[in-house]
Amino acid sequence: MRIHVHDPRIGLPRRLTPEIWAACFAGEDPCWAGLEVTFGETNEALAAMLPDVETLVCTQPPPRPFHAAPRLRRIFCTFSGMDALMPLDWLPPGVTLLNNSGVHGAKAGEYAIMSMLMLANNVPAYAADQGRQLWQRRPGGMLRGRRLTVIGLGALGGGAAKWAKQFGMHVTGVRMRPGPHPDCDRVCATGRLEEVLPESEFLLLACPLNDGTRNILNRTRIGLLPLGGYLINIGRGDLLDQEGLCDALDSGGLGGAVLDVFAQEPVGPGHRIWTTPNLLMTPHVSCDDAGSYLAQCLEVLKTNLIALAAGQALPNQVDPRLGY
Amino acid sequence: MRIHVHDPRIGLPRRLTPEIWAACFAGEDPCWAGLEVTFGETNEALAAMLPDVETLVCTQPPPRPFHAAPRLRRIFCTFSGMDALMPLDWLPPGVTLLNNSGVHGAKAGEYAIMSMLMLANNVPAYAADQGRQLWQRRPGGMLRGRRLTVIGLGALGGGAAKWAKQFGMHVTGVRMRPGPHPDCDRVCATGRLEEVLPESEFLLLACPLNDGTRNILNRTRIGLLPLGGYLINIGRGDLLDQEGLCDALDSGGLGGAVLDVFAQEPVGPGHRIWTTPNLLMTPHVSCDDAGSYLAQCLEVLKTNLIALAAGQALPNQVDPRLGY
């Protein structure tokens, strides 16, 4: 199988190098005995390989549309949010799109529980106090017995629910298809969101962005959260009304927020979100474990190649209607 | 038994009110059937009660020395660090000093694991970036497999070790009297600290301040920590060389620090520690769960009154030599 790795080196300073590839595909296995792999950083390098490539591995959304790729059968992305690729009308017939779903769960879970602990301990306010050289004690608390609602119970939301349960929280999951979840006290359908919001002391957005979830936390729904409630967003910025959130924090209606994703990234200087009170920002890094991320991605690819060789369904195939 | 509650209302806005007392000592029990309790905020109110008081409850270090308290048999403090009361030469003969040791463990454990997660995720640096409106991604990581050393394995250190183990860390405890600990992979005597420091990716100071621990993390020992290592202090500011720590953070020798306690509190405006890079500060709040703190303290007092009635040793009696 001819594989091309398209790695334009944007963002975090990590590269999917031949060394990382070799370490992952070490050893003899009939599933990857015949792989011929090339590596490139530019669209020109990619274009030169397109006549022969059968599997394309992308660390960033690939240039579209695809022309002159007659042998292409699958595109594997080393990321999981497909919103930048939607709609998939550019995907040539007979080409399967795969994402790295599952890689982010453990890291996302740690980020989410960190964020809940930071909010319970007033860290966003203390960080701002430190900038002003202000010593001011603010009553903090523990997580035990408090209520978390998680929107989205995939890898991210599931990773968060696992830790929340261990810290003794009451966990409500909200998802399209409700059903029991081992780390949730209850799971509700998305249609019941407005019932659940008034009792959500902590609300975590951890779902993919698609037509059904865009602006799912609109201004009206922000207003349904309890006084002093906390918000965490590790999904996508467009899941919520960012201006409505800033207003709720400015007025004191909400007690705090930790945001890793934003409507526009990077957030430019001068944007009000930088200085909104009780809000702590990180630059879209919540779900990436720098040390192991790419190796984990290749493990996902390997799992899918093994399934392919066995003639089974590919576990990471993206559903074009759902976008995940 | 005549009890006086001396609550001068300093610091966090919480009071040990008659209501909190009544809720804790509700119900019939021979151990507290005969309690007569008074409440006061001033030294004058305290002085007026001294001729009769048998048990003094203090939310702050009491005024010393004690004169004219012929019936006084015990002083119960709703705090655990006795360093501000040492040496105990002011304690009248026959008076037992009790602290609230144990109350802080659960909250301290949450603060400690929060701090480790914040350091692994570069939160101190991101908080400073936010103040400068700077979007800059920095590779972060997970806790799994990383090495934590905890100095002090009392309530605070034990609470931290419990969570660190659950997050898959390798935990080394350092204490005066080594012996197995359920949440430590190994426990070393204090004398072996210098062997342990070079492999301590995370170092947590969680011991009491006394003659044996003052400046335990001196400048030389800070220099033994691994390049990029992380420090957390929830014990007392004087456990470490604060200037040495700031120098190590300025030079990049250490990767970050989260400090809740300081050599002088409050930290005054203009002190270099406010602006030291990769350092996040909170104002001595790590171990207090605002909602339950005083009720928990009274539960500790109750346990000691029950032991007293049964003629047993009081579990929270402070050893004048050790200071805890």
XYZ file of C-alpha atoms in Angstrom:
648
model
C 0.000 0.000 0.000
C 1.273 3.471 -0.949
C 0.902 5.916 1.940
C 1.712 9.615 1.923
C 2.028 11.583 5.158
C 1.040 15.229 4.642
C 2.377 17.195 7.665
C 2.414 20.970 7.031
C 3.894 21.727 10.494
C 1.327 24.249 11.668
C 0.659 24.946 15.327
C 2.407 22.929 18.000
C 6.044 22.142 17.212
C 5.681 18.436 16.640
C 6.217 16.467 13.458
C 5.048 13.107 12.302
C 8.563 11.982 11.456
C 9.761 8.769 9.792
C 11.220 7.859 13.189
C 7.836 8.056 14.941
C 6.326 6.079 12.093
C 9.039 3.412 12.234
C 8.701 3.037 15.996
C 4.976 2.440 15.671
C 5.118 0.092 12.679
C 8.070 -1.897 13.980
C 8.005 -5.673 13.852
C 6.629 -8.058 11.278
C 2.937 -8.044 10.567
C 1.205 -8.985 7.333
C -1.107 -5.978 7.760
C 1.717 -3.493 7.228
C 4.437 -5.584 5.604
C 3.844 -3.942 2.224
C 3.557 -0.303 3.224
C 5.519 2.208 1.158
C 5.489 5.508 3.008
C 6.508 8.979 1.867
C 6.550 12.151 3.963
C 5.929 15.724 2.809
C 5.285 19.177 4.230
C 3.933 21.062 1.213
C 0.892 20.948 -1.035
C 3.331 20.489 -3.943
C 4.797 17.362 -2.364
C 1.280 16.073 -1.838
C 0.273 16.841 -5.451
C 3.280 14.925 -6.726
C 2.200 11.805 -4.824
C -1.507 11.954 -5.671
C -1.331 9.766 -8.828
C -0.120 6.797 -6.765
C -1.228 7.317 -3.174
C -3.751 4.847 -1.724
C -3.854 6.064 1.863
C -3.309 9.711 2.776
C -2.359 10.612 6.352
C -3.005 14.291 7.218
C -1.982 16.217 10.310
C -4.019 19.226 9.098
C -7.147 19.498 6.903
C -5.889 18.568 3.412
C -6.188 20.912 0.410
C -9.382 20.343 -1.561
C -10.751 19.352 -3.962
C -8.829 16.197 -4.821
C -7.986 15.768 -8.483
C -5.913 13.100 -10.107
C -5.901 10.678 -7.176
C -7.318 7.618 -8.936
C -5.959 5.095 -6.416
C -6.908 6.997 -3.254
C -9.116 4.874 -0.962
C -8.839 6.464 2.476
C -7.781 9.644 4.243
C -6.702 9.339 7.871
C -6.663 12.563 9.918
C -4.536 12.892 13.061
C -7.327 14.987 14.586
C -10.939 14.227 15.395
C -13.025 17.392 14.881
C -14.242 17.168 11.280
C -16.072 20.521 11.312
C -13.387 22.216 9.170
C -13.925 19.542 6.487
C -17.722 19.656 6.416
C -19.721 19.203 4.279
C -17.950 16.193 2.810
C -19.089 16.902 -0.760
C -15.416 17.239 -1.742
C -14.683 13.633 -0.747
C -14.227 11.585 -3.947
C -16.553 8.595 -4.364
C -15.066 5.456 -2.893
C -12.770 7.307 -0.491
C -13.250 6.678 3.240
C -12.531 9.431 5.764
C -11.038 8.313 9.090
C -10.375 10.402 12.189
C -8.364 9.685 15.345
C -11.358 9.531 17.662
C -10.374 8.059 21.019
C -6.894 9.534 21.219
C -8.047 12.612 23.145
C -10.107 11.023 25.900
C -7.519 10.503 28.614
C -5.901 13.923 28.207
C -9.268 15.654 27.869
C -10.435 14.000 31.076
C -7.456 15.387 32.976
C -7.997 18.855 31.530
C -11.692 18.773 32.394
C -11.238 17.736 36.016
C -8.411 20.277 36.342
C -10.816 22.949 35.096
C -13.519 21.942 37.566
C -11.010 22.037 40.431
C -9.733 25.447 39.256
C -13.252 26.852 39.198
C -14.100 25.410 42.638
C -10.862 26.993 43.935
C -11.358 30.408 42.220
C -8.148 30.055 40.202
C -9.390 32.238 37.298
C -9.980 35.086 39.770
C -6.694 34.480 41.603
C -4.773 34.537 38.301
C -6.240 37.984 37.569
C -5.543 39.090 41.168
C -1.920 38.058 40.717
C -1.664 40.263 37.637
C -2.877 43.182 39.784
C -0.675 42.175 42.751
C -3.801 41.888 44.877
C -3.993 39.550 47.916
C -7.665 38.736 48.394
C -9.009 35.485 49.858
C -12.123 34.058 48.246
C -14.054 31.130 49.742
C -13.380 27.954 47.771
C -14.806 24.483 47.934
C -14.559 20.844 46.992
C -16.128 18.886 44.137
C -17.768 16.200 46.264
C -21.547 16.188 45.948
C -21.693 18.900 43.288
C -23.524 18.498 39.979
C -21.829 18.272 36.610
C -23.603 18.148 33.273
C -21.577 16.904 30.298
C -22.866 17.647 26.800
C -21.428 14.931 24.580
C -20.363 11.532 25.895
C -17.743 10.564 23.332
C -14.056 10.267 24.162
C -13.820 13.767 25.660
C -17.021 13.776 27.689
C -16.499 10.187 28.787
C -12.981 10.968 30.006
C -14.352 13.886 32.017
C -17.272 11.922 33.478
C -14.898 9.216 34.679
C -12.903 11.641 36.827
C -15.945 13.626 37.986
C -17.434 10.397 39.337
C -14.193 9.583 41.153
C -14.278 13.005 42.809
C -17.757 12.243 44.106
C -19.737 14.477 41.759
C -23.253 13.809 40.517
C -22.876 13.446 36.740
C -25.573 14.011 34.133
C -24.748 13.198 30.527
C -26.584 14.818 27.616
C -26.322 13.191 24.206
C -28.278 12.520 21.036
C -28.847 8.872 21.843
C -29.421 8.485 25.586
C -28.644 5.213 27.312
C -26.774 4.087 30.403
C -23.176 5.253 30.766
C -20.882 3.720 33.410
C -19.720 7.104 34.754
C -23.016 9.009 34.612
C -25.734 9.013 37.251
C -28.175 9.601 34.406
C -28.114 10.274 30.672
C -30.661 12.580 28.998
C -31.494 13.154 25.351
C -30.380 16.480 23.881
C -34.025 17.550 23.731
C -34.138 17.628 27.545
C -31.193 20.017 27.851
C -33.293 22.939 29.080
C -34.642 20.843 31.962
C -31.143 19.966 33.035
C -29.434 23.373 32.797
C -30.936 24.981 35.954
C -29.306 22.333 38.159
C -25.941 22.244 36.349
C -23.453 23.764 38.807
C -20.752 22.795 36.325
C -21.468 22.508 32.595
C -18.940 20.906 30.263
C -19.206 21.246 26.476
C -17.523 18.203 24.960
C -19.511 17.420 21.795
C -18.559 17.735 18.124
C -19.610 20.853 16.214
C -22.257 20.162 13.580
C -25.576 21.606 12.455
C -27.289 20.130 15.497
C -24.837 21.447 18.074
C -23.855 24.854 16.663
C -24.811 27.460 19.309
C -26.312 24.694 21.480
C -25.541 26.908 24.480
C -27.227 30.042 23.201
C -27.848 33.178 25.230
C -31.225 31.966 26.481
C -29.788 28.704 27.704
C -26.820 30.445 29.373
C -29.498 32.306 31.321
C -30.930 29.000 32.548
C -27.712 28.038 34.346
C -27.791 28.501 38.134
C -26.477 31.724 39.680
C -22.736 31.311 40.127
C -22.597 28.317 37.774
C -19.410 27.317 35.980
C -18.776 26.604 32.299
C -15.977 24.639 30.627
C -15.604 24.339 26.843
C -13.233 21.773 25.334
C -15.347 21.107 22.222
C -15.509 23.962 19.727
C -15.986 27.691 20.182
C -19.141 27.818 18.073
C -20.969 25.498 20.472
C -21.818 28.560 22.559
C -22.755 32.218 22.299
C -19.411 33.687 23.301
C -20.770 37.216 23.758
C -23.602 35.876 25.891
C -21.066 34.049 28.065
C -18.949 37.191 28.515
C -22.057 39.142 29.471
C -23.030 36.513 32.052
C -19.539 36.628 33.574
C -19.448 40.432 33.530
C -22.765 40.600 35.371
C -21.810 37.924 37.905
C -24.627 35.662 36.761
C -22.070 32.929 36.127
C -19.288 32.255 38.621
C -16.517 31.376 36.217
C -15.414 29.712 33.003
C -12.461 27.835 31.587
C -12.285 27.951 27.804
C -9.905 26.096 25.528
C -11.720 26.780 22.244
C -13.072 29.982 20.745
C -15.299 31.210 17.945
C -12.198 32.557 16.185
C -8.717 31.166 16.789
C -6.253 32.552 17.548
C -8.094 35.100 19.673
C -6.775 38.516 18.621
C -5.398 41.202 20.948
C -8.072 43.566 22.195
C -10.886 40.984 22.225
C -13.045 41.364 25.344
C -12.632 37.688 26.204
C -9.020 38.218 27.323
C -10.178 40.439 30.192
C -13.586 39.010 31.076
C -13.643 38.398 34.855
C -13.424 34.873 36.272
C -12.523 33.484 32.854
C -9.344 31.513 32.249
C -8.225 30.742 28.695
C -5.898 28.187 27.160
C -5.061 28.213 23.424
C -6.772 25.028 22.128
C -4.468 22.592 23.876
C -6.786 20.705 26.210
C -6.795 17.341 24.488
C -3.222 16.888 23.252
C -0.647 14.989 25.250
C 2.466 16.357 23.548
C 4.639 13.373 24.387
C 2.454 10.604 23.035
C -0.046 12.241 20.702
C 1.310 11.219 17.304
C 2.272 7.730 18.438
C -1.286 7.291 19.689
C -2.629 8.484 16.342
C -0.568 5.886 14.520
C -1.868 3.215 16.870
C -5.376 4.201 15.760
C -4.308 3.992 12.107
C -2.788 0.577 12.766
C -6.022 -0.670 14.321
C -7.871 0.447 11.203
C -5.359 -1.162 8.831
C -5.734 -4.431 10.733
C -9.520 -4.187 10.378
C -9.097 -3.448 6.663
C -6.901 -6.501 6.150
C -9.481 -8.613 7.965
C -12.268 -7.264 5.777
C -14.014 -5.683 8.781
C -15.660 -2.268 9.151
C -13.116 0.452 9.919
C -13.691 1.602 13.515
C -12.717 5.223 12.853
C -14.743 5.816 9.695
C -16.452 9.202 9.824
C -20.201 9.223 9.170
C -20.705 12.016 6.592
C -24.095 12.935 8.071
C -22.958 13.125 11.708
C -19.499 14.499 11.072
C -17.831 12.082 13.516
C -18.176 21.978 81.050
C -17.725 25.716 80.432
C -16.601 26.415 76.885
C -15.735 29.772 75.371
C -15.453 30.227 71.601
C -12.948 32.971 70.738
C -13.567 33.938 67.087
C -11.914 37.272 66.186
C -13.210 37.174 62.569
C -9.921 37.661 60.771
C -9.343 36.468 57.231
C -12.013 34.537 55.391
C -15.545 35.785 56.051
C -16.804 32.852 58.067
C -17.842 32.757 61.698
C -18.149 29.982 64.195
C -21.725 30.911 65.068
C -24.039 29.481 67.734
C -26.042 28.023 64.817
C -23.087 26.036 63.480
C -22.325 24.900 67.018
C -25.927 23.841 67.645
C -26.127 21.910 64.391
C -23.018 19.950 65.286
C -23.885 19.285 68.930
C -27.516 18.433 68.215
C -29.077 15.386 69.811
C -28.630 13.838 73.230
C -25.245 12.552 74.244
C -23.819 12.294 77.730
C -20.472 13.590 76.408
C -21.882 17.045 75.653
C -25.083 17.148 77.679
C -23.547 19.547 80.198
C -21.794 22.005 77.882
C -22.277 25.695 78.597
C -20.983 27.637 75.621
C -20.293 31.350 75.202
C -19.134 33.114 72.040
C -16.948 36.201 71.763
C -15.003 38.169 69.182
C -12.707 40.310 71.337
C -9.833 39.783 73.723
C -11.938 41.593 76.313
C -14.758 39.074 75.976
C -12.193 36.312 76.319
C -10.646 37.908 79.426
C -14.053 38.155 81.046
C -14.597 34.411 80.630
C -11.130 33.264 81.731
C -11.942 32.802 85.450
C -14.494 30.099 84.595
C -13.605 28.631 81.216
C -12.558 24.969 81.112
C -12.259 24.496 77.352
C -11.264 27.350 75.053
C -12.054 27.086 71.330
C -9.962 29.454 69.159
C -10.314 30.230 65.457
C -7.077 32.278 65.593
C -3.975 32.015 67.796
C -5.161 33.154 71.240
C -3.610 36.120 73.090
C -0.807 35.052 75.430
C 0.201 34.594 78.148
C -2.792 33.210 80.001
C -3.403 34.653 83.425
C -6.274 34.015 85.762
C -7.616 30.918 84.027
C -7.496 28.499 86.960
C -10.022 26.059 85.519
C -8.647 25.955 81.962
C -7.793 22.374 80.949
C -7.687 22.431 77.126
C -7.410 24.786 74.154
C -8.848 23.571 70.853
C -7.675 25.415 67.720
C -9.723 25.354 64.497
C -6.451 25.262 62.560
C -3.618 22.779 62.459
C -0.320 24.635 61.909
C 1.002 25.346 65.401
C 4.091 27.251 64.224
C 2.604 30.637 65.252
C 2.174 29.281 68.814
C 5.640 27.765 69.199
C 7.434 27.360 71.513
C 4.685 26.262 73.870
C 6.337 27.743 76.964
C 3.281 29.989 77.396
C 0.960 26.988 77.830
C -0.039 26.789 81.532
C 0.789 23.524 83.289
C -2.043 21.027 83.023
C -3.509 22.591 79.877
C -3.705 20.406 76.778
C -3.385 21.972 73.312
C -5.510 20.399 70.582
C -5.482 21.176 66.849
C -7.897 20.217 64.049
C -5.476 17.879 62.287
C -7.323 15.781 59.713
C -9.813 18.423 58.607
C -7.620 19.656 55.765
C -6.715 16.387 54.091
C -9.509 16.022 51.560
C -9.447 19.640 50.441
C -5.649 19.733 50.370
C -5.616 16.610 48.223
C -7.864 18.278 45.646
C -5.753 21.424 45.655
C -2.553 19.413 45.251
C -3.753 17.325 42.310
C -5.219 20.481 40.727
C -1.794 22.096 41.036
C -0.032 19.135 39.437
C -2.520 19.161 36.544
C -2.088 22.939 36.144
C 1.684 22.576 35.984
C 1.492 19.682 33.496
C -0.835 21.836 31.365
C 1.232 25.064 31.620
C -1.595 26.975 33.312
C 0.729 29.361 35.210
C 2.259 30.425 31.880
C -1.126 30.636 30.125
C -2.510 32.825 32.927
C 0.363 35.260 32.389
C -0.127 35.028 28.589
C -3.780 35.948 29.075
C -2.755 39.074 30.993
C -0.608 40.039 27.977
C -3.318 38.998 25.464
C -0.831 36.570 23.939
C -1.945 33.387 22.112
C 0.941 30.948 22.351
C 0.605 27.175 22.423
C 2.924 25.293 24.753
C 3.254 21.505 24.725
C 1.464 20.004 27.718
C 1.232 16.514 29.080
C -0.476 14.044 31.362
C 0.372 12.925 34.906
C 0.476 9.194 34.200
C 3.883 7.679 34.841
C 5.446 10.869 36.210
C 7.226 11.070 39.565
C 5.917 12.956 42.567
C 7.765 13.421 45.827
C 5.694 14.469 48.853
C 7.505 15.907 51.869
C 5.264 15.208 54.842
C 2.705 12.402 54.895
C 0.172 13.764 57.360
C -3.338 14.766 56.376
C -2.178 17.123 53.591
C 0.495 14.939 52.049
C -1.615 11.808 52.412
C -4.542 13.495 50.649
C -2.247 14.466 47.788
C -0.627 11.037 47.521
C -4.027 9.386 47.263
C -4.959 11.361 44.150
C -1.504 11.184 42.595
C -1.678 7.396 42.776
C -5.098 7.407 41.145
C -3.708 9.476 38.275
C -1.036 6.844 37.731
C 1.924 8.732 39.176
C 4.912 7.181 40.917
C 4.759 8.555 44.469
C 7.672 8.876 46.879
C 6.925 10.011 50.420
C 9.528 11.683 52.613
C 8.912 11.843 56.351
C 10.683 11.705 59.681
C 9.561 8.188 60.474
C 9.543 6.133 57.256
C 7.280 3.141 56.902
C 4.828 1.802 54.332
C 2.054 4.155 53.201
C -0.906 2.852 51.165
C -0.609 5.567 48.487
C 3.178 5.739 48.178
C 5.372 3.521 46.041
C 8.073 4.079 48.633
C 8.666 6.133 51.763
C 12.098 7.560 52.617
C 13.426 9.119 55.800
C 14.014 12.875 55.710
C 17.754 12.212 55.782
C 17.543 10.729 52.289
C 15.889 13.806 50.774
C 18.924 14.759 48.691
C 18.969 11.352 47.023
C 15.340 11.718 46.048
C 15.286 15.311 44.751
C 17.032 14.721 41.384
C 14.235 12.399 40.267
C 11.339 14.493 41.619
C 9.541 15.834 38.534
C 6.926 17.203 40.938
C 7.801 18.142 44.519
C 5.068 18.864 47.055
C 5.807 20.529 50.390
C 3.120 19.394 52.833
C 4.856 19.148 56.208
C 4.492 21.276 59.351
C 6.961 24.098 59.959
C 9.285 23.433 62.885
C 12.983 23.612 63.662
C 13.596 20.460 61.633
C 11.727 21.587 58.517
C 12.460 25.324 58.364
C 14.181 25.976 55.008
C 14.128 22.237 54.263
C 14.112 23.160 50.574
C 17.102 25.476 50.673
C 18.831 26.937 47.615
C 21.217 24.007 47.282
C 18.380 21.499 47.325
C 16.330 23.534 44.830
C 19.352 23.108 42.567
C 19.088 19.311 42.897
C 15.615 19.213 41.324
C 15.539 18.068 37.693
C 15.603 20.629 34.885
C 12.032 21.737 34.277
C 10.829 20.296 37.584
C 7.715 21.579 39.328
C 7.192 22.737 42.898
C 3.988 23.025 44.953
C 3.885 24.438 48.496
C 0.782 23.987 50.656
C 2.691 23.755 53.967
C 4.297 26.999 55.124
C 6.282 29.642 53.272
C 9.370 29.222 55.430
C 9.776 25.590 54.351
C 11.679 26.867 51.321
C 14.118 29.534 50.193
C 11.662 31.783 48.381
C 14.362 33.849 46.695
C 16.111 30.697 45.543
C 12.850 29.461 44.046
C 12.260 32.732 42.197
C 15.811 32.598 40.827
C 15.310 29.011 39.612
C 12.080 30.010 37.852
C 13.645 33.148 36.355
C 16.515 31.116 34.931
C 14.266 28.358 33.591
C 15.920 25.763 35.811
C 12.512 24.905 37.218
C 9.503 24.586 34.940
C 6.853 26.032 37.228
C 5.454 26.433 40.711
C 2.123 26.746 42.462
C 2.379 28.417 45.865
C -0.357 28.844 48.448
C 1.880 29.915 51.345
C 4.622 32.522 51.580
C 7.415 33.673 53.867
C 5.368 36.803 54.633
C 1.600 36.937 54.290
C -0.084 38.807 52.822
C 2.478 39.244 50.052
C 2.865 42.989 49.527
C 2.576 44.834 46.213
C 5.876 45.099 44.385
C 7.293 41.783 45.652
C 9.092 39.921 42.866
C 7.045 36.782 43.488
C 3.927 38.324 41.912
C 5.661 38.481 38.522
C 8.013 35.503 38.611
C 7.445 33.494 35.409
C 5.600 30.167 35.494
C 4.506 30.780 39.074
C 0.870 30.808 40.109
C -0.135 32.076 43.553
C -3.186 31.619 45.748
C -3.581 33.491 49.078
C -3.290 30.684 51.677
C -6.587 29.003 50.831
C -5.532 25.551 49.662
C -6.812 23.512 52.563
C -10.097 25.161 53.536
C -13.427 23.960 52.200
C -15.475 27.079 52.917
C -18.785 25.272 53.092
C -17.892 22.600 55.616
C -14.733 23.764 57.361
C -16.081 24.862 60.736
C -18.546 21.984 60.958
C -15.664 19.602 60.349
C -13.637 21.316 63.067
C -16.452 20.809 65.551
C -16.651 17.144 64.563
C -12.980 16.875 65.531
C -13.703 18.595 68.843
C -16.602 16.229 69.443
C -14.364 13.213 68.823
C -11.937 14.552 71.415
C -14.695 15.238 73.968
C -15.932 11.685 73.529
C -12.396 10.396 74.118
C -12.120 12.628 77.186
C -15.354 11.282 78.644
C -14.113 7.746 78.064
C -10.822 8.482 79.797
C -8.870 7.864 76.600
C -5.951 9.796 75.104
C -7.138 12.783 73.082
C -6.443 12.060 69.392
C -5.687 15.690 68.480
C -3.332 16.525 71.342
C -0.332 18.496 70.051
C 3.089 17.153 70.995
C 4.985 20.215 72.341
C 8.288 18.899 70.948
C 7.020 18.138 67.430
C 4.558 20.996 67.143
C 1.801 18.793 65.683
